mmCIF file of C-alpha atoms in Angstrom:
data_model
loop_
_atom_site.group_PDB
_atom_site.id
_atom_site.type_symbol
_atom_site.label_atom_id
_atom_site.label_comp_id
_atom_site.label_asym_id
_atom_site.label_seq_id
_atom_site.Cartn_x
_atom_site.Cartn_y
_atom_site.Cartn_z
ATOM 1 C CA MET A 23 -15.909 -5.698 -7.951
ATOM 2 C CA SER A 24 -12.807 -3.990 -6.582
ATOM 3 C CA ASP A 25 -11.985 -0.360 -7.239
ATOM 4 C CA ILE A 26 -8.759 -0.230 -9.306
ATOM 5 C CA PRO A 27 -7.737 3.343 -10.182
ATOM 6 C CA GLU A 28 -6.093 3.678 -13.597
ATOM 7 C CA ASP A 29 -3.444 6.188 -12.424
ATOM 8 C CA LEU A 30 -1.754 3.818 -9.960
ATOM 9 C CA SER A 31 0.728 0.958 -10.334
ATOM 10 C CA TYR A 32 0.256 -2.346 -8.506
ATOM 11 C CA THR A 33 2.081 -5.404 -7.195
ATOM 12 C CA LYS A 34 0.898 -8.996 -7.345
ATOM 13 C CA ASP A 35 0.832 -8.828 -3.521
ATOM 14 C CA HIS A 36 -1.897 -6.138 -3.675
ATOM 15 C CA GLU A 37 0.087 -3.007 -2.865
ATOM 16 C CA TRP A 38 -0.379 0.157 -4.927
ATOM 17 C CA ILE A 39 1.976 3.043 -5.608
ATOM 18 C CA ILE A 40 1.797 6.496 -7.070
ATOM 19 C CA ILE A 41 4.865 8.552 -7.911
ATOM 20 C CA GLU A 42 4.515 12.018 -6.427
ATOM 21 C CA ASP A 43 5.718 15.225 -8.085
ATOM 22 C CA ASN A 44 8.926 15.227 -5.993
ATOM 23 C CA GLY A 45 9.796 11.677 -7.119
ATOM 24 C CA ASN A 46 8.844 9.998 -3.850
ATOM 25 C CA VAL A 47 6.417 7.072 -3.912
ATOM 26 C CA LYS A 48 3.205 6.832 -1.870
ATOM 27 C CA VAL A 49 2.280 3.238 -0.972
ATOM 28 C CA GLY A 50 -0.876 1.552 0.275
ATOM 29 C CA ILE A 51 -2.881 -1.624 -0.132
ATOM 30 C CA THR A 52 -5.546 -2.103 -2.761
ATOM 31 C CA ASP A 53 -9.295 -2.160 -2.352
ATOM 32 C CA TYR A 54 -9.152 -5.891 -3.111
ATOM 33 C CA ALA A 55 -6.621 -6.418 -0.289
ATOM 34 C CA GLN A 56 -8.549 -4.424 2.300
ATOM 35 C CA ASP A 57 -11.746 -6.246 1.348
ATOM 36 C CA SER A 58 -9.995 -9.613 1.726
ATOM 37 C CA LEU A 59 -8.638 -8.606 5.141
ATOM 38 C CA SER A 60 -12.040 -7.413 6.351
ATOM 39 C CA ASP A 61 -12.082 -4.981 9.292
ATOM 40 C CA VAL A 62 -8.543 -3.628 9.841
ATOM 41 C CA VAL A 63 -8.039 -3.046 13.575
ATOM 42 C CA PHE A 64 -4.304 -2.279 13.756
ATOM 43 C CA VAL A 65 -1.556 -1.221 11.374
ATOM 44 C CA GLU A 66 2.128 -1.557 12.275
ATOM 45 C CA LEU A 67 4.159 0.837 10.128
ATOM 46 C CA PRO A 68 7.948 1.029 9.786
ATOM 47 C CA GLU A 69 10.139 3.727 11.304
ATOM 48 C CA ILE A 70 10.951 6.826 9.261
ATOM 49 C CA GLY A 71 14.441 6.338 7.838
ATOM 50 C CA ALA A 72 14.132 2.546 7.598
ATOM 51 C CA ALA A 73 15.345 1.147 4.277
ATOM 52 C CA PHE A 74 13.792 -1.779 2.445
ATOM 53 C CA SER A 75 14.575 -3.793 -0.640
ATOM 54 C CA LYS A 76 11.775 -4.546 -3.064
ATOM 55 C CA ASN A 77 9.538 -7.362 -1.730
ATOM 56 C CA ASP A 78 10.770 -7.020 1.885
ATOM 57 C CA SER A 79 8.056 -7.132 4.522
ATOM 58 C CA MET A 80 7.812 -3.516 5.733
ATOM 59 C CA ALA A 81 4.483 -3.274 7.604
ATOM 60 C CA VAL A 82 1.656 -5.372 9.009
ATOM 61 C CA ALA A 83 -2.100 -4.886 8.774
ATOM 62 C CA GLU A 84 -4.100 -6.771 11.385
ATOM 63 C CA SER A 85 -7.791 -7.429 10.945
ATOM 64 C CA VAL A 86 -10.445 -9.333 12.814
ATOM 65 C CA LYS A 87 -9.605 -12.242 10.457
ATOM 66 C CA ALA A 88 -5.790 -12.293 10.271
ATOM 67 C CA ALA A 89 -2.525 -10.378 10.173
ATOM 68 C CA SER A 90 -1.077 -9.680 6.761
ATOM 69 C CA ASP A 91 2.392 -8.496 5.777
ATOM 70 C CA ILE A 92 2.672 -5.441 3.552
ATOM 71 C CA TYR A 93 5.609 -5.714 1.170
ATOM 72 C CA ALA A 94 7.829 -2.964 -0.192
ATOM 73 C CA PRO A 95 6.809 -2.482 -3.839
ATOM 74 C CA ILE A 96 10.141 -0.782 -4.553
ATOM 75 C CA SER A 97 13.564 -0.485 -2.962
ATOM 76 C CA GLY A 98 13.857 2.663 -0.924
ATOM 77 C CA LYS A 99 13.813 4.541 2.349
ATOM 78 C CA ILE A 100 10.747 5.490 4.391
ATOM 79 C CA VAL A 101 10.421 9.281 4.470
ATOM 80 C CA SER A 102 6.893 9.545 5.901
ATOM 81 C CA ILE A 103 4.246 7.353 7.500
ATOM 82 C CA ASN A 104 0.484 7.868 7.736
ATOM 83 C CA LYS A 105 0.195 8.630 11.462
ATOM 84 C CA LYS A 106 -3.603 8.795 11.163
ATOM 85 C CA LEU A 107 -3.601 4.978 10.924
ATOM 86 C CA GLU A 108 -2.373 4.715 14.539
ATOM 87 C CA GLU A 109 -5.668 6.158 15.812
ATOM 88 C CA SER A 110 -7.894 5.167 12.873
ATOM 89 C CA PRO A 111 -6.733 1.919 11.231
ATOM 90 C CA GLU A 112 -10.198 1.587 9.680
ATOM 91 C CA LEU A 113 -9.133 4.246 7.138
ATOM 92 C CA VAL A 114 -7.460 1.376 5.277
ATOM 93 C CA ASN A 115 -10.929 -0.124 4.731
ATOM 94 C CA GLU A 116 -12.830 3.111 4.239
ATOM 95 C CA SER A 117 -10.416 4.860 1.880
ATOM 96 C CA PRO A 118 -7.536 2.606 0.738
ATOM 97 C CA TYR A 119 -6.393 4.998 -2.018
ATOM 98 C CA ASP A 120 -6.868 8.363 -0.336
ATOM 99 C CA PHE A 121 -6.797 8.534 3.467
ATOM 100 C CA GLY A 122 -5.672 4.933 4.083
ATOM 101 C CA TRP A 123 -2.235 5.150 2.419
ATOM 102 C CA MET A 124 0.574 3.712 4.548
ATOM 103 C CA VAL A 125 4.020 5.122 3.770
ATOM 104 C CA ILE A 126 5.945 7.415 1.465
ATOM 105 C CA MET A 127 9.257 6.064 0.204
ATOM 106 C CA GLU A 128 12.239 7.699 -1.432
ATOM 107 C CA PRO A 129 13.108 5.264 -4.214
ATOM 108 C CA GLN A 130 16.575 3.780 -4.570
ATOM 109 C CA GLY A 131 17.252 2.667 -8.119
ATOM 110 C CA LYS A 132 14.825 2.138 -10.958
ATOM 111 C CA ILE A 133 11.129 1.476 -10.331
ATOM 112 C CA SER A 134 10.163 -1.593 -12.333
ATOM 113 C CA GLY A 135 8.177 -4.807 -12.339
ATOM 114 C CA LEU A 136 4.831 -3.266 -11.401
ATOM 115 C CA LEU A 137 1.438 -3.915 -12.966
ATOM 116 C CA ASP A 138 -0.822 -1.368 -14.619
ATOM 117 C CA ALA A 139 -4.518 -1.303 -13.671
ATOM 118 C CA LYS A 140 -5.566 -3.653 -16.486
ATOM 119 C CA SER A 141 -2.902 -6.258 -15.611
ATOM 120 C CA TYR A 142 -3.725 -6.037 -11.906
ATOM 121 C CA ARG A 143 -7.448 -6.440 -12.623
ATOM 122 C CA GLU A 144 -6.676 -9.569 -14.667
ATOM 123 C CA SER A 145 -4.501 -10.971 -11.851
ATOM 124 C CA ILE A 146 -7.365 -10.846 -9.337
ATOM 125 C CA ASP A 147 -10.190 -11.975 -11.634
#
């Protein structure tokens, strides 16, 4: 069974977010997503300063099985990327919620349309 932390919000496309104290949003993929991908061997992250609308493809995770788009869970601008993934893409598999996060976004507009842990759990069961 997938690990689904209660303090995060989720998308139907298996991204998670947490709103940081400064209002920015940390984004990654869920335990379910990394497990479905299998061994992640490469992660292509966006440039800092790039802006995305909600549901735009903003990154790619490549595994031994397939390449998978990572979608923007909110509209906003990239303010930081997890540079550790360049050298250690396996962090996405090993620690999807802690060390395997992907980007930090500065939100533009209201954050809405996300699932809580219970709703996300039901969507993957």
